[in-house]
PDB file of C-alpha atoms in Angstrom:
ATOM      1  CA  ALA A   1     -27.622  20.264 -73.096  1.00 95.00           C
ATOM      2  CA  TYR A   2     -31.304  20.963 -72.530  1.00 94.00           C
ATOM      3  CA  GLY A   3     -34.345  22.381 -74.280  1.00 93.00           C
ATOM      4  CA  GLY A   4     -37.824  23.497 -73.429  1.00 91.00           C
ATOM      5  CA  TRP A   5     -39.342  25.335 -76.376  1.00 91.00           C
ATOM      6  CA  ALA A   6     -42.777  24.294 -77.554  1.00 91.00           C
ATOM      7  CA  ILE A   7     -42.950  21.731 -80.361  1.00 93.00           C
ATOM      8  CA  ASP A   8     -43.561  23.919 -83.435  1.00 90.00           C
ATOM      9  CA  LEU A   9     -44.733  21.365 -85.971  1.00 90.00           C
ATOM     10  CA  HIS A  10     -44.604  22.530 -89.591  1.00 88.00           C
ATOM     11  CA  PRO A  11     -45.605  20.270 -92.496  1.00 87.00           C
ATOM     12  CA  PRO A  12     -42.407  18.848 -94.083  1.00 84.00           C
ATOM     13  CA  GLU A  13     -43.880  19.700 -97.501  1.00 86.00           C
ATOM     14  CA  GLY A  14     -44.344  23.331 -96.506  1.00 84.00           C
ATOM     15  CA  VAL A  15     -46.603  25.356 -98.817  1.00 82.00           C
ATOM     16  CA  ASP A  16     -47.193  22.235-100.908  1.00 88.00           C
ATOM     17  CA  ARG A  17     -49.612  21.067 -98.221  1.00 88.00           C
ATOM     18  CA  PRO A  18     -52.328  23.763 -98.219  1.00 89.00           C
ATOM     19  CA  ASP A  19     -54.695  21.266 -96.589  1.00 91.00           C
ATOM     20  CA  GLU A  20     -52.617  21.341 -93.357  1.00 88.00           C
ATOM     21  CA  PRO A  21     -52.178  24.281 -90.954  1.00 89.00           C
ATOM     22  CA  PRO A  22     -48.776  26.008 -91.355  1.00 88.00           C
ATOM     23  CA  CYS A  23     -47.903  25.388 -87.707  1.00 87.00           C
ATOM     24  CA  VAL A  24     -49.212  23.374 -84.772  1.00 89.00           C
ATOM     25  CA  GLN A  25     -47.708  24.341 -81.416  1.00 90.00           C
ATOM     26  CA  ILE A  26     -47.604  21.754 -78.629  1.00 92.00           C
ATOM     27  CA  PRO A  27     -46.207  22.985 -75.285  1.00 91.00           C
ATOM     28  CA  VAL A  28     -43.711  20.732 -73.512  1.00 91.00           C
ATOM     29  CA  PRO A  29     -44.573  20.222 -69.832  1.00 89.00           C
ATOM     30  CA  GLN A  30     -40.976  20.478 -68.565  1.00 90.00           C
ATOM     31  CA  LEU A  31     -37.436  21.135 -69.668  1.00 91.00           C
ATOM     32  CA  TYR A  32     -35.848  18.062 -71.232  1.00 93.00           C
ATOM     33  CA  ASP A  33     -32.322  16.695 -71.693  1.00 95.00           C
ATOM     34  CA  ILE A  34     -30.503  16.621 -75.018  1.00 96.00           C
ATOM     35  CA  PRO A  35     -28.044  13.706 -74.894  1.00 94.00           C
ATOM     36  CA  LEU A  36     -24.519  14.011 -76.248  1.00 93.00           C
ATOM     37  CA  ARG A  37     -25.019  10.944 -78.419  1.00 92.00           C
ATOM     38  CA  ALA A  38     -27.527  12.943 -80.503  1.00 94.00           C
ATOM     39  CA  ALA A  39     -24.582  15.147 -81.525  1.00 94.00           C
ATOM     40  CA  VAL A  40     -22.155  12.331 -82.448  1.00 94.00           C
ATOM     41  CA  SER A  41     -22.106  10.736 -85.893  1.00 92.00           C
ATOM     42  CA  ARG A  42     -23.175   7.112 -85.961  1.00 88.00           C
ATOM     43  CA  ASN A  43     -20.966   6.035 -88.869  1.00 89.00           C
ATOM     44  CA  ILE A  44     -18.221   8.679 -89.283  1.00 91.00           C
ATOM     45  CA  GLU A  45     -15.663   8.228 -86.529  1.00 87.00           C
ATOM     46  CA  ASN A  46     -14.446  11.787 -85.995  1.00 90.00           C
ATOM     47  CA  LEU A  47     -17.562  13.858 -86.649  1.00 93.00           C
ATOM     48  CA  MET A  48     -19.841  15.743 -84.238  1.00 94.00           C
ATOM     49  CA  PHE A  49     -22.875  17.923 -84.873  1.00 92.00           C
ATOM     50  CA  ALA A  50     -24.265  20.989 -83.150  1.00 91.00           C
ATOM     51  CA  GLY A  51     -27.444  22.964 -83.595  1.00 87.00           C
ATOM     52  CA  ARG A  52     -29.925  22.206 -86.344  1.00 90.00           C
ATOM     53  CA  ASN A  53     -28.123  19.193 -87.776  1.00 90.00           C
ATOM     54  CA  LEU A  54     -28.094  17.045 -84.635  1.00 92.00           C
ATOM     55  CA  SER A  55     -29.836  13.690 -84.749  1.00 93.00           C
ATOM     56  CA  ALA A  56     -33.538  14.124 -83.976  1.00 93.00           C
ATOM     57  CA  THR A  57     -36.890  13.092 -85.344  1.00 93.00           C
ATOM     58  CA  HIS A  58     -39.061  15.648 -87.135  1.00 90.00           C
ATOM     59  CA  VAL A  59     -41.125  16.117 -83.963  1.00 92.00           C
ATOM     60  CA  ALA A  60     -38.132  16.496 -81.619  1.00 94.00           C
ATOM     61  CA  PHE A  61     -36.433  18.847 -84.077  1.00 93.00           C
ATOM     62  CA  ALA A  62     -39.520  21.065 -83.935  1.00 93.00           C
ATOM     63  CA  SER A  63     -38.379  22.048 -80.428  1.00 94.00           C
ATOM     64  CA  THR A  64     -34.572  21.658 -80.500  1.00 95.00           C
ATOM     65  CA  ARG A  65     -34.136  23.854 -83.612  1.00 93.00           C
ATOM     66  CA  ILE A  66     -34.598  27.104 -81.620  1.00 90.00           C
ATOM     67  CA  MET A  67     -31.485  29.287 -81.713  1.00 91.00           C
ATOM     68  CA  ALA A  68     -30.989  29.562 -77.940  1.00 90.00           C
ATOM     69  CA  THR A  69     -31.225  25.774 -77.642  1.00 94.00           C
ATOM     70  CA  CYS A  70     -28.841  25.337 -80.562  1.00 95.00           C
ATOM     71  CA  SER A  71     -26.312  27.580 -78.813  1.00 94.00           C
ATOM     72  CA  THR A  72     -26.326  25.449 -75.650  1.00 94.00           C
ATOM     73  CA  VAL A  73     -25.731  22.349 -77.779  1.00 96.00           C
ATOM     74  CA  GLY A  74     -22.924  24.143 -79.611  1.00 95.00           C
ATOM     75  CA  GLU A  75     -21.148  25.039 -76.380  1.00 95.00           C
ATOM     76  CA  ALA A  76     -21.472  21.482 -75.092  1.00 95.00           C
ATOM     77  CA  VAL A  77     -20.182  19.934 -78.327  1.00 96.00           C
ATOM     78  CA  GLY A  78     -17.190  22.302 -78.298  1.00 95.00           C
ATOM     79  CA  ILE A  79     -16.312  21.261 -74.745  1.00 95.00           C
ATOM     80  CA  ALA A  80     -16.817  17.581 -75.620  1.00 95.00           C
ATOM     81  CA  ALA A  81     -14.537  17.901 -78.658  1.00 95.00           C
ATOM     82  CA  ALA A  82     -11.820  19.507 -76.523  1.00 94.00           C
ATOM     83  CA  HIS A  83     -12.085  16.681 -74.002  1.00 92.00           C
ATOM     84  CA  ALA A  84     -11.919  14.077 -76.779  1.00 93.00           C
ATOM     85  CA  VAL A  85      -8.693  15.636 -78.038  1.00 93.00           C
ATOM     86  CA  ARG A  86      -7.225  15.841 -74.543  1.00 91.00           C
ATOM     87  CA  GLU A  87      -8.178  12.255 -73.663  1.00 89.00           C
ATOM     88  CA  GLU A  88      -7.217  10.993 -77.160  1.00 93.00           C
ATOM     89  CA  ILE A  89     -10.505   9.195 -77.681  1.00 93.00           C
ATOM     90  CA  ALA A  90     -13.064   9.192 -80.474  1.00 93.00           C
ATOM     91  CA  PRO A  91     -16.234  11.259 -79.882  1.00 91.00           C
ATOM     92  CA  ALA A  92     -18.411   8.152 -79.978  1.00 90.00           C
ATOM     93  CA  ALA A  93     -16.397   6.664 -77.110  1.00 91.00           C
ATOM     94  CA  ILE A  94     -17.206   9.549 -74.778  1.00 90.00           C
ATOM     95  CA  THR A  95     -20.693   8.269 -73.977  1.00 84.00           C
ATOM     96  CA  GLN A  96     -19.179   4.903 -73.014  1.00 88.00           C
ATOM     97  CA  GLN A  97     -16.762   6.454 -70.501  1.00 90.00           C
ATOM     98  CA  PRO A  98     -18.651   7.919 -67.511  1.00 91.00           C
ATOM     99  CA  GLU A  99     -15.644   9.750 -66.060  1.00 91.00           C
ATOM    100  CA  VAL A 100     -14.959  11.573 -69.335  1.00 92.00           C
ATOM    101  CA  LEU A 101     -18.639  12.473 -69.691  1.00 93.00           C
ATOM    102  CA  ARG A 102     -18.681  13.688 -66.102  1.00 94.00           C
ATOM    103  CA  GLY A 103     -15.673  15.910 -66.818  1.00 93.00           C
ATOM    104  CA  ILE A 104     -17.515  17.470 -69.766  1.00 95.00           C
ATOM    105  CA  GLN A 105     -20.601  18.095 -67.646  1.00 96.00           C
ATOM    106  CA  GLN A 106     -18.524  19.737 -64.904  1.00 95.00           C
ATOM    107  CA  ALA A 107     -16.783  21.962 -67.467  1.00 95.00           C
ATOM    108  CA  ILE A 108     -20.172  23.148 -68.737  1.00 96.00           C
ATOM    109  CA  LEU A 109     -21.304  23.962 -65.202  1.00 95.00           C
ATOM    110  CA  ARG A 110     -18.039  25.749 -64.353  1.00 94.00           C
ATOM    111  CA  GLN A 111     -18.570  28.008 -67.358  1.00 93.00           C
ATOM    112  CA  ASP A 112     -22.009  28.961 -65.984  1.00 95.00           C
ATOM    113  CA  GLY A 113     -23.912  26.558 -68.195  1.00 94.00           C
ATOM    114  CA  PHE A 114     -26.865  24.561 -66.929  1.00 94.00           C
ATOM    115  CA  LEU A 115     -27.706  20.862 -66.937  1.00 95.00           C
ATOM    116  CA  ILE A 116     -30.877  19.444 -65.416  1.00 93.00           C
ATOM    117  CA  GLY A 117     -30.305  17.717 -62.091  1.00 91.00           C
ATOM    118  CA  LEU A 118     -26.549  18.305 -61.944  1.00 93.00           C
ATOM    119  CA  GLN A 119     -24.517  20.648 -59.791  1.00 93.00           C
ATOM    120  CA  GLU A 120     -20.939  21.828 -59.880  1.00 94.00           C
ATOM    121  CA  GLU A 121     -18.541  19.826 -57.719  1.00 92.00           C
ATOM    122  CA  PRO A 122     -16.233  21.996 -55.581  1.00 87.00           C
ATOM    123  CA  THR A 123     -13.028  20.433 -56.857  1.00 88.00           C
ATOM    124  CA  LYS A 124      -9.847  22.530 -56.737  1.00 92.00           C
ATOM    125  CA  ASP A 125     -11.858  25.477 -55.431  1.00 95.00           C
ATOM    126  CA  HIS A 126     -10.733  27.394 -52.335  1.00 97.00           C
ATOM    127  CA  ALA A 127     -14.192  28.957 -52.002  1.00 97.00           C
ATOM    128  CA  ALA A 128     -15.625  25.617 -50.874  1.00 95.00           C
ATOM    129  CA  THR A 129     -13.466  25.678 -47.712  1.00 96.00           C
ATOM    130  CA  ALA A 130     -13.959  29.362 -46.842  1.00 97.00           C
ATOM    131  CA  ARG A 131     -15.957  30.831 -43.985  1.00 98.00           C
ATOM    132  CA  ILE A 132     -18.515  33.021 -45.718  1.00 98.00           C
ATOM    133  CA  SER A 133     -20.137  36.127 -44.235  1.00 98.00           C
ATOM    134  CA  ALA A 134     -21.957  39.172 -45.612  1.00 98.00           C
ATOM    135  CA  SER A 135     -23.148  42.625 -44.656  1.00 98.00           C
ATOM    136  CA  SER A 136     -26.690  41.271 -44.851  1.00 98.00           C
ATOM    137  CA  GLU A 137     -28.706  38.479 -46.413  1.00 98.00           C
ATOM    138  CA  THR A 138     -32.318  37.469 -46.983  1.00 97.00           C
ATOM    139  CA  PRO A 139     -34.004  34.231 -45.858  1.00 95.00           C
ATOM    140  CA  ASP A 140     -33.919  32.925 -49.439  1.00 94.00           C
ATOM    141  CA  GLY A 141     -30.542  34.468 -50.251  1.00 97.00           C
ATOM    142  CA  ALA A 142     -27.977  33.278 -47.714  1.00 97.00           C
ATOM    143  CA  ALA A 143     -24.364  34.256 -48.341  1.00 98.00           C
ATOM    144  CA  ALA A 144     -23.378  30.568 -48.391  1.00 97.00           C
ATOM    145  CA  ASN A 145     -25.412  30.136 -51.588  1.00 97.00           C
ATOM    146  CA  VAL A 146     -22.458  31.399 -53.635  1.00 97.00           C
ATOM    147  CA  VAL A 147     -20.904  27.924 -53.225  1.00 96.00           C
ATOM    148  CA  SER A 148     -24.118  25.889 -53.563  1.00 94.00           C
ATOM    149  CA  GLY A 149     -22.986  24.387 -56.869  1.00 94.00           C
ATOM    150  CA  GLN A 150     -26.160  25.569 -58.620  1.00 93.00           C
ATOM    151  CA  ASN A 151     -26.173  28.531 -60.998  1.00 92.00           C
ATOM    152  CA  ARG A 152     -29.898  28.832 -61.664  1.00 92.00           C
ATOM    153  CA  ALA A 153     -32.802  29.615 -59.350  1.00 91.00           C
ATOM    154  CA  MET A 154     -35.167  26.669 -58.942  1.00 87.00           C
ATOM    155  CA  TYR A 155     -38.788  26.997 -57.914  1.00 78.00           C
ATOM    156  CA  ASP A 156     -42.040  25.147 -58.548  1.00 67.00           C
ATOM    157  CA  THR A 157     -42.823  27.526 -61.413  1.00 62.00           C
ATOM    158  CA  CYS A 158     -39.645  26.891 -63.415  1.00 63.00           C
ATOM    159  CA  ASP A 159     -40.895  23.768 -65.263  1.00 79.00           C
ATOM    160  CA  LEU A 160     -38.081  21.513 -64.044  1.00 80.00           C
ATOM    161  CA  PRO A 161     -38.586  17.867 -63.061  1.00 77.00           C
ATOM    162  CA  GLY A 162     -39.259  18.047 -59.329  1.00 74.00           C
ATOM    163  CA  GLU A 163     -37.173  15.001 -58.440  1.00 81.00           C
ATOM    164  CA  ARG A 164     -34.128  16.542 -60.174  1.00 85.00           C
ATOM    165  CA  THR A 165     -34.113  19.967 -58.572  1.00 86.00           C
ATOM    166  CA  THR A 166     -32.853  21.545 -55.366  1.00 87.00           C
ATOM    167  CA  PRO A 167     -35.306  24.374 -54.622  1.00 89.00           C
ATOM    168  CA  GLY A 168     -34.034  27.831 -53.774  1.00 92.00           C
ATOM    169  CA  SER A 169     -32.593  31.026 -55.204  1.00 94.00           C
ATOM    170  CA  HIS A 170     -29.033  29.632 -55.259  1.00 95.00           C
ATOM    171  CA  ARG A 171     -27.584  33.112 -54.903  1.00 96.00           C
ATOM    172  CA  TRP A 172     -26.610  35.621 -52.245  1.00 98.00           C
ATOM    173  CA  ILE A 173     -29.260  38.331 -51.955  1.00 98.00           C
ATOM    174  CA  SER A 174     -28.512  41.268 -49.689  1.00 98.00           C
ATOM    175  CA  GLN A 175     -31.048  43.396 -47.857  1.00 97.00           C
ATOM    176  CA  PRO A 176     -32.061  46.654 -49.612  1.00 96.00           C
ATOM    177  CA  GLY A 177     -29.579  49.487 -49.402  1.00 91.00           C
ATOM    178  CA  GLY A 178     -25.881  49.547 -49.943  1.00 82.00           C
ATOM    179  CA  PRO A 179     -23.073  49.219 -50.418  1.00 96.00           C
ATOM    180  CA  ALA A 180     -23.321  45.485 -49.682  1.00 98.00           C
ATOM    181  CA  TRP A 181     -20.386  43.140 -49.217  1.00 98.00           C
ATOM    182  CA  ILE A 182     -19.683  39.421 -49.055  1.00 98.00           C
ATOM    183  CA  GLU A 183     -16.463  37.980 -47.629  1.00 98.00           C
ATOM    184  CA  LEU A 184     -14.682  34.634 -47.921  1.00 98.00           C
ATOM    185  CA  ARG A 185     -12.102  33.923 -45.191  1.00 98.00           C
ATOM    186  CA  TRP A 186      -9.729  31.007 -44.657  1.00 98.00           C
ATOM    187  CA  GLU A 187      -8.129  29.599 -41.508  1.00 96.00           C
ATOM    188  CA  ALA A 188      -4.787  29.390 -43.300  1.00 96.00           C
ATOM    189  CA  PRO A 189      -3.657  31.717 -46.129  1.00 97.00           C
ATOM    190  CA  ILE A 190      -4.268  30.531 -49.681  1.00 97.00           C
ATOM    191  CA  SER A 191      -2.390  31.203 -52.899  1.00 96.00           C
ATOM    192  CA  LEU A 192      -4.732  33.588 -54.710  1.00 97.00           C
ATOM    193  CA  HIS A 193      -4.387  33.983 -58.466  1.00 97.00           C
ATOM    194  CA  GLU A 194      -7.943  34.186 -59.785  1.00 97.00           C
ATOM    195  CA  VAL A 195     -11.486  34.988 -58.676  1.00 98.00           C
ATOM    196  CA  GLU A 196     -14.545  34.114 -60.733  1.00 97.00           C
ATOM    197  CA  LEU A 197     -17.828  35.915 -60.150  1.00 98.00           C
ATOM    198  CA  VAL A 198     -21.264  35.062 -61.528  1.00 98.00           C
ATOM    199  CA  PHE A 199     -23.997  37.669 -61.099  1.00 98.00           C
ATOM    200  CA  ASP A 200     -27.774  37.488 -61.432  1.00 97.00           C
ATOM    201  CA  SER A 201     -28.615  38.658 -64.963  1.00 95.00           C
ATOM    202  CA  GLY A 202     -32.387  38.278 -64.900  1.00 92.00           C
ATOM    203  CA  LEU A 203     -32.531  34.984 -66.785  1.00 89.00           C
ATOM    204  CA  HIS A 204     -36.193  34.660 -65.809  1.00 85.00           C
ATOM    205  CA  ARG A 205     -36.962  37.593 -68.119  1.00 83.00           C
ATOM    206  CA  ARG A 206     -37.546  37.061 -71.833  1.00 78.00           C
ATOM    207  CA  LEU A 207     -35.125  38.873 -74.091  1.00 76.00           C
ATOM    208  CA  THR A 208     -35.912  38.314 -77.736  1.00 76.00           C
ATOM    209  CA  LEU A 209     -36.679  40.063 -80.985  1.00 76.00           C
ATOM    210  CA  SER A 210     -40.351  40.629 -81.713  1.00 77.00           C
ATOM    211  CA  HIS A 211     -42.505  42.524 -84.206  1.00 83.00           C
ATOM    212  CA  SER A 212     -45.131  43.025 -81.492  1.00 82.00           C
ATOM    213  CA  ASP A 213     -44.998  46.418 -79.792  1.00 85.00           C
ATOM    214  CA  VAL A 214     -46.992  45.042 -76.864  1.00 84.00           C
ATOM    215  CA  TYR A 215     -44.556  42.169 -76.382  1.00 77.00           C
ATOM    216  CA  HIS A 216     -41.540  44.405 -76.927  1.00 80.00           C
ATOM    217  CA  ARG A 217     -42.599  46.664 -74.059  1.00 82.00           C
ATOM    218  CA  THR A 218     -42.257  43.749 -71.633  1.00 82.00           C
ATOM    219  CA  LEU A 219     -38.553  43.390 -72.480  1.00 83.00           C
ATOM    220  CA  CYS A 220     -35.590  45.274 -71.088  1.00 82.00           C
ATOM    221  CA  TRP A 221     -33.431  46.784 -73.851  1.00 80.00           C
ATOM    222  CA  GLY A 222     -30.682  49.392 -73.994  1.00 81.00           C
ATOM    223  CA  THR A 223     -29.422  48.881 -70.459  1.00 85.00           C
ATOM    224  CA  GLY A 224     -28.216  46.176 -68.137  1.00 90.00           C
ATOM    225  CA  GLN A 225     -30.869  43.895 -66.687  1.00 93.00           C
ATOM    226  CA  PRO A 226     -32.153  45.386 -63.388  1.00 95.00           C
ATOM    227  CA  GLU A 227     -30.792  42.521 -61.275  1.00 96.00           C
ATOM    228  CA  LEU A 228     -27.268  42.700 -62.716  1.00 97.00           C
ATOM    229  CA  VAL A 229     -24.465  44.147 -60.587  1.00 98.00           C
ATOM    230  CA  ARG A 230     -23.223  47.321 -62.256  1.00 98.00           C
ATOM    231  CA  ALA A 231     -20.356  48.504 -60.033  1.00 98.00           C
ATOM    232  CA  TYR A 232     -18.221  46.525 -57.618  1.00 98.00           C
ATOM    233  CA  MET A 233     -14.820  46.255 -55.995  1.00 98.00           C
ATOM    234  CA  LEU A 234     -12.851  43.101 -55.258  1.00 98.00           C
ATOM    235  CA  GLU A 235     -10.290  43.148 -52.447  1.00 98.00           C
ATOM    236  CA  ALA A 236      -7.893  40.624 -50.927  1.00 98.00           C
ATOM    237  CA  GLN A 237      -6.456  40.659 -47.420  1.00 98.00           C
ATOM    238  CA  THR A 238      -2.739  39.965 -47.197  1.00 96.00           C
ATOM    239  CA  THR A 239      -1.091  37.883 -44.475  1.00 95.00           C
ATOM    240  CA  ASN A 240      -0.199  41.043 -42.530  1.00 95.00           C
ATOM    241  CA  GLY A 241      -3.857  42.123 -42.473  1.00 94.00           C
ATOM    242  CA  ASP A 242      -3.746  44.841 -45.144  1.00 96.00           C
ATOM    243  CA  TRP A 243      -6.481  45.005 -47.786  1.00 97.00           C
ATOM    244  CA  ARG A 244      -5.420  45.235 -51.422  1.00 97.00           C
ATOM    245  CA  THR A 245      -7.781  46.155 -54.275  1.00 97.00           C
ATOM    246  CA  THR A 246      -7.473  43.521 -56.989  1.00 97.00           C
ATOM    247  CA  ALA A 247     -10.276  44.730 -59.275  1.00 97.00           C
ATOM    248  CA  GLU A 248     -12.659  47.668 -59.524  1.00 97.00           C
ATOM    249  CA  VAL A 249     -15.436  47.748 -62.125  1.00 98.00           C
ATOM    250  CA  ARG A 250     -17.854  50.638 -62.641  1.00 96.00           C
ATOM    251  CA  GLU A 251     -19.763  49.644 -65.781  1.00 96.00           C
ATOM    252  CA  ASN A 252     -20.261  45.887 -65.672  1.00 97.00           C
ATOM    253  CA  TRP A 253     -22.375  44.266 -68.393  1.00 95.00           C
ATOM    254  CA  GLN A 254     -21.234  40.687 -67.837  1.00 95.00           C
ATOM    255  CA  ARG A 255     -22.975  37.882 -65.992  1.00 97.00           C
ATOM    256  CA  ARG A 256     -19.686  36.019 -65.554  1.00 97.00           C
ATOM    257  CA  ALA A 257     -16.516  37.941 -64.715  1.00 97.00           C
ATOM    258  CA  VAL A 258     -13.094  36.373 -64.215  1.00 97.00           C
ATOM    259  CA  HIS A 259     -10.391  38.463 -62.516  1.00 97.00           C
ATOM    260  CA  ARG A 260      -6.827  37.169 -62.735  1.00 96.00           C
ATOM    261  CA  LEU A 261      -4.019  38.663 -60.678  1.00 96.00           C
ATOM    262  CA  ASP A 262      -0.822  39.684 -62.440  1.00 93.00           C
ATOM    263  CA  GLU A 263       1.100  37.870 -59.718  1.00 94.00           C
ATOM    264  CA  PRO A 264      -0.283  35.309 -57.236  1.00 95.00           C
ATOM    265  CA  MET A 265      -0.460  36.451 -53.611  1.00 96.00           C
ATOM    266  CA  GLU A 266      -0.934  34.877 -50.206  1.00 96.00           C
ATOM    267  CA  ALA A 267      -4.394  35.888 -48.990  1.00 97.00           C
ATOM    268  CA  LYS A 268      -6.324  35.379 -45.776  1.00 97.00           C
ATOM    269  CA  ALA A 269      -9.628  36.615 -47.208  1.00 98.00           C
ATOM    270  CA  ILE A 270     -11.318  38.188 -50.203  1.00 98.00           C
ATOM    271  CA  ARG A 271     -14.193  40.668 -50.147  1.00 98.00           C
ATOM    272  CA  LEU A 272     -16.609  41.651 -52.895  1.00 98.00           C
ATOM    273  CA  THR A 273     -18.313  45.005 -52.353  1.00 98.00           C
ATOM    274  CA  VAL A 274     -21.296  45.821 -54.576  1.00 98.00           C
ATOM    275  CA  THR A 275     -21.951  49.548 -54.881  1.00 97.00           C
ATOM    276  CA  ALA A 276     -24.599  49.630 -57.629  1.00 97.00           C
ATOM    277  CA  SER A 277     -26.868  47.512 -59.787  1.00 97.00           C
ATOM    278  CA  TRP A 278     -28.605  48.349 -63.053  1.00 96.00           C
ATOM    279  CA  GLY A 279     -31.968  48.751 -61.329  1.00 95.00           C
ATOM    280  CA  ILE A 280     -32.711  46.919 -58.096  1.00 96.00           C
ATOM    281  CA  ASP A 281     -31.828  48.265 -54.637  1.00 96.00           C
ATOM    282  CA  HIS A 282     -29.777  45.287 -53.428  1.00 97.00           C
ATOM    283  CA  ALA A 283     -26.979  42.942 -54.498  1.00 98.00           C
ATOM    284  CA  ARG A 284     -27.353  39.515 -56.079  1.00 98.00           C
ATOM    285  CA  VAL A 285     -24.404  37.174 -56.637  1.00 98.00           C
ATOM    286  CA  VAL A 286     -24.858  33.636 -57.925  1.00 98.00           C
ATOM    287  CA  LYS A 287     -21.367  32.227 -57.522  1.00 97.00           C
ATOM    288  CA  ILE A 288     -17.889  33.033 -56.250  1.00 98.00           C
ATOM    289  CA  ARG A 289     -15.134  30.639 -57.244  1.00 97.00           C
ATOM    290  CA  VAL A 290     -11.497  30.856 -56.179  1.00 97.00           C
ATOM    291  CA  PRO A 291      -9.696  28.144 -58.157  1.00 95.00           C
ATOM    292  CA  GLU A 292      -6.486  26.615 -56.946  1.00 93.00           C
ATOM    293  CA  ARG A 293      -3.406  27.276 -59.030  1.00 84.00           C
ATOM    294  CA  PRO A 294      -3.120  24.789 -61.916  1.00 77.00           C
TER     295      PRO A 294
END
C-alpha cells in the first residue's frame, strides 16, 4: 500500500506530559510505500494485520494511522490473504516469492487501487489489442490512455518520486460538448462477456469531515464529483454489424463500474457514449478493460 499523511507526533504519555506540545506535525516530502511484511506477523504463522495494528515505529505510525491509509492497507491484506489461500502458502512466505507478490500487486491495480511506480499489465485483456478511437480528445487526454495501465494522474505537483512516475493524465479527456464517445475495435471478433469502466472521480479534491466552515466550503458534498460521468450508454457491435445496447446508466455514482452480459456474444467493437457528467462539460474515462473469459 502507500501513505502520505503528515507525521502527527503525539506524546505517548498523552496528557501526562503537560511539558510537551500535544501534537507536532512534520510534513512528508513524498508519498511512501508500506511493505506487505509490515502487515505479517513475525512469530505467528497464520496471522496478518491491517490498519492501526500493523508493525511500525511510533514515528511511522504517526502517519500510517490515518483512516484512508488504513483502508488501503486493509484492501491489500485482504487480497494477499486470498492469494495465500489460493497458493496454499503461509503469509510470511509471500514476500519471499516474487511471482506471488506480483500477482497481489496486479490484483490491487486491477481493482483500481494504486501502488507507487507500478502499472497494470494487460494480461487476459482484449482492450490491449483493440484499435481505439474517439469523437474527440485533448492533447493530454488521448483516447489510448484508457489502456495505459495507470489509474491515477501523475504530474510534478502530485508529490510522487519522480523516477517512479510516468507523467500524464492517464485518462481519455474529450473536447467540451457532447455527447462524446470512445470506441474499441478488433480485427477479429472477440468473445465479449464483461466490460469494466473506471471514471475520473476527482481524486485530487479533498473530501473529508471538518468542523471548519471555511474548509467545508472547499469540499463537494451532496452530489457526484464534477468530473464523474453521470450518464452513459455501452454498446457492442455484433458480427453482422448491428449495434446492441449492453448497458445504459442515467444516475452513476461509481468510479468503477463492471457490466457483465447475461450471455457472452461475439463482438467486433464496443462503444461507450457519455451523455452527461456531474458538472464538467466533457467526458473523462480512466480505464476500459475487456477481460477474456475465464
